[in-house]
Coordinates of C-alpha atoms in Angstrom, one line a residue:
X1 CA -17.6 27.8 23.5
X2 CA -20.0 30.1 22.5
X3 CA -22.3 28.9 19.5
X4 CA -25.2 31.8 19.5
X5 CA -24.9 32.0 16.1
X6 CA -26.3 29.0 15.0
X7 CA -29.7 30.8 16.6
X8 CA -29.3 33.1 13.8
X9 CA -29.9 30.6 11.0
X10 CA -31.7 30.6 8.2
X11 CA -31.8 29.2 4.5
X12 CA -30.7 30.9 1.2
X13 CA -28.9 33.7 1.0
X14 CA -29.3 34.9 4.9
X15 CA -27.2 32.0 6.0
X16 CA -24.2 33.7 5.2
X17 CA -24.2 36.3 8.2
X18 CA -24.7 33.3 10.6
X19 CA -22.0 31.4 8.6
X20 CA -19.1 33.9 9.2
X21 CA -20.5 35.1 12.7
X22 CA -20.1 31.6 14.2
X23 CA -16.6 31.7 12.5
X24 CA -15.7 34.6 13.9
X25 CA -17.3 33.3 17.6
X26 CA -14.8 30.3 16.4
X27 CA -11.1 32.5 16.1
X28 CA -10.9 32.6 12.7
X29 CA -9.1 35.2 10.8
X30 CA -9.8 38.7 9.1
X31 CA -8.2 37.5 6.2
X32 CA -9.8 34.1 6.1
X33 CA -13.2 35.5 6.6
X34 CA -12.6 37.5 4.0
X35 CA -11.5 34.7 1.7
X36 CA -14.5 32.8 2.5
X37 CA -16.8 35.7 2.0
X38 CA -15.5 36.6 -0.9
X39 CA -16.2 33.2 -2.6
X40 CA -19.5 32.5 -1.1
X41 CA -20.8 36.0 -2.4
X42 CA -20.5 34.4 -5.7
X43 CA -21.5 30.8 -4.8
X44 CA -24.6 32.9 -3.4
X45 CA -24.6 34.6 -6.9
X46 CA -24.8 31.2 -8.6
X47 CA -27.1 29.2 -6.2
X48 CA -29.9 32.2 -6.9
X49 CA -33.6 31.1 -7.6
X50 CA -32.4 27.4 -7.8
X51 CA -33.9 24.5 -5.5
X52 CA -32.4 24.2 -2.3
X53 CA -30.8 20.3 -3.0
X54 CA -27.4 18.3 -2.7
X55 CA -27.2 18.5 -6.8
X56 CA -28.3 22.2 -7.7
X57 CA -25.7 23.3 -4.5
X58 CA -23.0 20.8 -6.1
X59 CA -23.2 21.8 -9.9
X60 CA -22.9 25.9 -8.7
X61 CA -19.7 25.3 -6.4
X62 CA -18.1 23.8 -9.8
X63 CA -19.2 26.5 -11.8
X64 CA -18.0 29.1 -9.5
X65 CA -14.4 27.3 -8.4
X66 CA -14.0 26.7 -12.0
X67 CA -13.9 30.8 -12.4
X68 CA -12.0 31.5 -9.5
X69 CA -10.0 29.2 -7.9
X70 CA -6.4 28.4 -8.6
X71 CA -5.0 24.9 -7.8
X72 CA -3.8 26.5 -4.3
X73 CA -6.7 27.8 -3.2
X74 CA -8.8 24.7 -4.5
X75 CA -9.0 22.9 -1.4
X76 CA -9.6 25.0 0.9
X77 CA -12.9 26.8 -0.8
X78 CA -14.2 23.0 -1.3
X79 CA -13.5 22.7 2.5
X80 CA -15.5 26.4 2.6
X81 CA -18.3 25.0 0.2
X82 CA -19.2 21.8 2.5
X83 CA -18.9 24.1 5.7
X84 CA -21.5 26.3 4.5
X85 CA -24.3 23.5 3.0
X86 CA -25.7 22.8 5.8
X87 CA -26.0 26.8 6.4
X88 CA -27.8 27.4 3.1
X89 CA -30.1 24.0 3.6
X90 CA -30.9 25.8 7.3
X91 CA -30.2 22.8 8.8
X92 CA -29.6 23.6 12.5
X93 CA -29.2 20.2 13.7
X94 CA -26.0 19.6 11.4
X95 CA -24.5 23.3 12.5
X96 CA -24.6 22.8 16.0
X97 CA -22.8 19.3 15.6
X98 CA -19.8 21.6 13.6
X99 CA -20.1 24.2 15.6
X100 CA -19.5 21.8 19.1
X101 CA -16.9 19.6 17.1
X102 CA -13.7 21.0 15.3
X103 CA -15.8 20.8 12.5
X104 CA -14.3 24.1 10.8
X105 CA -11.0 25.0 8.8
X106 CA -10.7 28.9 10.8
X107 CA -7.7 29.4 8.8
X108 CA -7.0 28.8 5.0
X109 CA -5.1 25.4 4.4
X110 CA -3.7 26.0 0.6
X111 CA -1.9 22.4 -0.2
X112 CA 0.8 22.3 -3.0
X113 CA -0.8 19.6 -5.1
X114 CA -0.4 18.2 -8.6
X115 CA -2.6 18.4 -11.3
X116 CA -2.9 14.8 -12.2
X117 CA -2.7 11.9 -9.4
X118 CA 0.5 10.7 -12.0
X119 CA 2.3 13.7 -11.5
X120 CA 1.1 13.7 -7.5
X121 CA 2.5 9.5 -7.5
X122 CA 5.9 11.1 -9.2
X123 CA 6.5 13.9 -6.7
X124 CA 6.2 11.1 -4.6
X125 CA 7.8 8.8 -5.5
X126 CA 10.9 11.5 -6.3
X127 CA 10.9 12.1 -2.6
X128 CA 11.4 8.7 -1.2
X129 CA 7.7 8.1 0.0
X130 CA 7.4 5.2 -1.7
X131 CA 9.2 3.4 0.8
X132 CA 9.2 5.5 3.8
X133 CA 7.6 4.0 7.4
X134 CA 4.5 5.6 8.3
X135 CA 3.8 3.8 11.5
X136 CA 0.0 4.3 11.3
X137 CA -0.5 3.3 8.0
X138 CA 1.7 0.1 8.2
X139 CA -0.9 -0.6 11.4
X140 CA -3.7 0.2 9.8
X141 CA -3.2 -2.6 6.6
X142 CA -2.4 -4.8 9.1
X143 CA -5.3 -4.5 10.9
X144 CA -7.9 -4.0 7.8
X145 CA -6.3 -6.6 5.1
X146 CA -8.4 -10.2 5.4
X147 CA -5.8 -12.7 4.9
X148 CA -5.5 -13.6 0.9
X149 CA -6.5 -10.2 0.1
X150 CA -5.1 -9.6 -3.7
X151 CA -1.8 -7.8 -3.5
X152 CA -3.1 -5.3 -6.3
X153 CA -5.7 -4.0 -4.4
X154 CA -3.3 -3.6 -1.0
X155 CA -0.5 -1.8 -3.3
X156 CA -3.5 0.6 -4.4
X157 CA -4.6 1.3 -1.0
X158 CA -1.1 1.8 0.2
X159 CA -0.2 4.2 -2.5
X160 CA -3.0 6.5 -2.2
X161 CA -2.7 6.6 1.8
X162 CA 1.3 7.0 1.1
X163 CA 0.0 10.3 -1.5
X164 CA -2.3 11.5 1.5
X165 CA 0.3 11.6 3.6
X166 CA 2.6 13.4 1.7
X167 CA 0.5 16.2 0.8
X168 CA -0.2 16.5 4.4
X169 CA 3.6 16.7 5.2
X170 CA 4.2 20.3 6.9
X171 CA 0.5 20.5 8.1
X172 CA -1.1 19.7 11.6
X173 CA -2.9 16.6 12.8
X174 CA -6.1 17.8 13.4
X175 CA -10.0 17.0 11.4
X176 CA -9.7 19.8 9.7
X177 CA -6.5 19.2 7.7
X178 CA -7.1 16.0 7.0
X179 CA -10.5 17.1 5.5
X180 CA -8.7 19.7 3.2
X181 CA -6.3 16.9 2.2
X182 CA -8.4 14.7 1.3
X183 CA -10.5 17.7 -0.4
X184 CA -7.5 18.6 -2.6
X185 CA -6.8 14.7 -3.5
X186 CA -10.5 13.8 -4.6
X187 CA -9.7 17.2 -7.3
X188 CA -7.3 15.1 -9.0
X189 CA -9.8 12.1 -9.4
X190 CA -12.2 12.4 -12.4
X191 CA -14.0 9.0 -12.1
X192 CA -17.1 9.3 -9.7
X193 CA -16.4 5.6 -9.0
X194 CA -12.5 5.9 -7.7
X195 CA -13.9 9.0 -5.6
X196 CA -16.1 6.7 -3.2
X197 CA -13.6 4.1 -3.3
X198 CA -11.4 6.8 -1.7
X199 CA -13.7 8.1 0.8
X200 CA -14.8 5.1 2.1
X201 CA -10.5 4.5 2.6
X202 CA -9.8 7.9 4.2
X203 CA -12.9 7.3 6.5
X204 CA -11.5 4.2 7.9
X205 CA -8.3 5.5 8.1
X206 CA -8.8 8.9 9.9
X207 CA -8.4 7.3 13.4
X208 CA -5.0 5.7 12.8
X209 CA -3.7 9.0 10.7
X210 CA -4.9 11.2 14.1
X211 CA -3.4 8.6 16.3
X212 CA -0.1 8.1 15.1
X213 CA 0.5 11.5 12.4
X214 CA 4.0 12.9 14.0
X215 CA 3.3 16.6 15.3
X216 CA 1.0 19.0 15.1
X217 CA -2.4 19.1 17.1
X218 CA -3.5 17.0 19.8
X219 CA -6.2 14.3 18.7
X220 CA -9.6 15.1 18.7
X221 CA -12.2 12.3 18.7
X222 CA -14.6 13.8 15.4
X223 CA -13.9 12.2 12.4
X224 CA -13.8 14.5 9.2
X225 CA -17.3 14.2 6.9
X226 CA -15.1 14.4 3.8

């Protein structure tokens, strides 16, 4: 697979024509590249004359999704947004690793989500998820739940892996998708704290969701850096 443009890279502003050439090297869409370049013109816009660190590159992504992205669309630009980091950093090492992995969303994933984890929990629930067999997540608690665990915090874990699940319904089982899910459910969590507590969940579950997810794509070994 052909990964030339990583050779192009630099830092700033000139990552972007490396960015969308190794997207394009990639397969991905006319209409998704333009998406993509659309928004990062702006991120560009905001991340002018500002140091090139984790926080100044965080606080101009909010700004600019906050401006332009609708709750649809939301996910996937924050999927777009931690793509193109390590592209704007110039770190090569980081871009080859995406660029030999499935590291890349090539095509828009736009998730219908809520805008309140409630009102996710309640289109839940009003679907039957609540008690609906997942097979991989019913192996997964078994296999990660020390014996006495508190029944609180195994209802908690089950519920937001249930919510993952469903907003991931109609979508295929690949890094990517899971990545945008988990994108578009750490949107509807304000506290910082509950936001780790999540990831550090979704990382340990990403190789039971890609081994036992019904449908869609076949496996693939590289866990999502959500």
């Amino acid at each position: 697979m052909p990964i030339t443009a990583a050779a192009d890279l630099q830092s700033g502003p000139e990552a972007l024509p490396a960015y969308l050439k190794l997207l394009r090297q990639r397969g991905a869409s006319t209409a998704s590249i333009n998406q993509r370049k659309h928004f990062l013109r702006y991120l560009l816009l905001a991340l002018d004359q500002v140091r090139e660190d984790s926080v100044a590159y965080r606080h101009a992504v909010d700004q600019v999704l906050a401006k332009m992205a609708s709750d649809e669309s939301r996910p996937f630009l924050v999927s777009v947004a931690r793509e193109f980091f390590p592209f704007w950093m110039g770190d090569l090492e980081t871009v080859m690793a995406l660029a030999a992995g499935d590291g890349f969303a090539l095509q828009p994933i736009l998730l219908q989500s809520s805008g309140s984890l409630i009102q996710l929990f309640e289109a839940m629930d009003s679907d039957g998820w609540e008690v609906r067999e997942i097979p991989s997540l019913a192996q997964y608690l078994a296999d990660t739940t020390p014996p006495g665990d508190e029944e609180q915090v195994l209802d908690l874990r089950d519920r937001f892996l249930r919510a993952l699940h469903f907003i991931l319904q109609h979508q295929p089982v690949n890094p990517a998708t899971y990545r945008a899910g988990v994108n578009a459910m750490l949107l509807l969590m304000p506290r910082a704290q509950t936001q780790r507590s999540f990831l550090n969940l979704i990382r340990e579950y990403f190789p039971y969701w890609m081994d036992n997810a019904p449908g869609g794509d076949s496996p693939d070994a590289s866990a999502p850096s959500a």
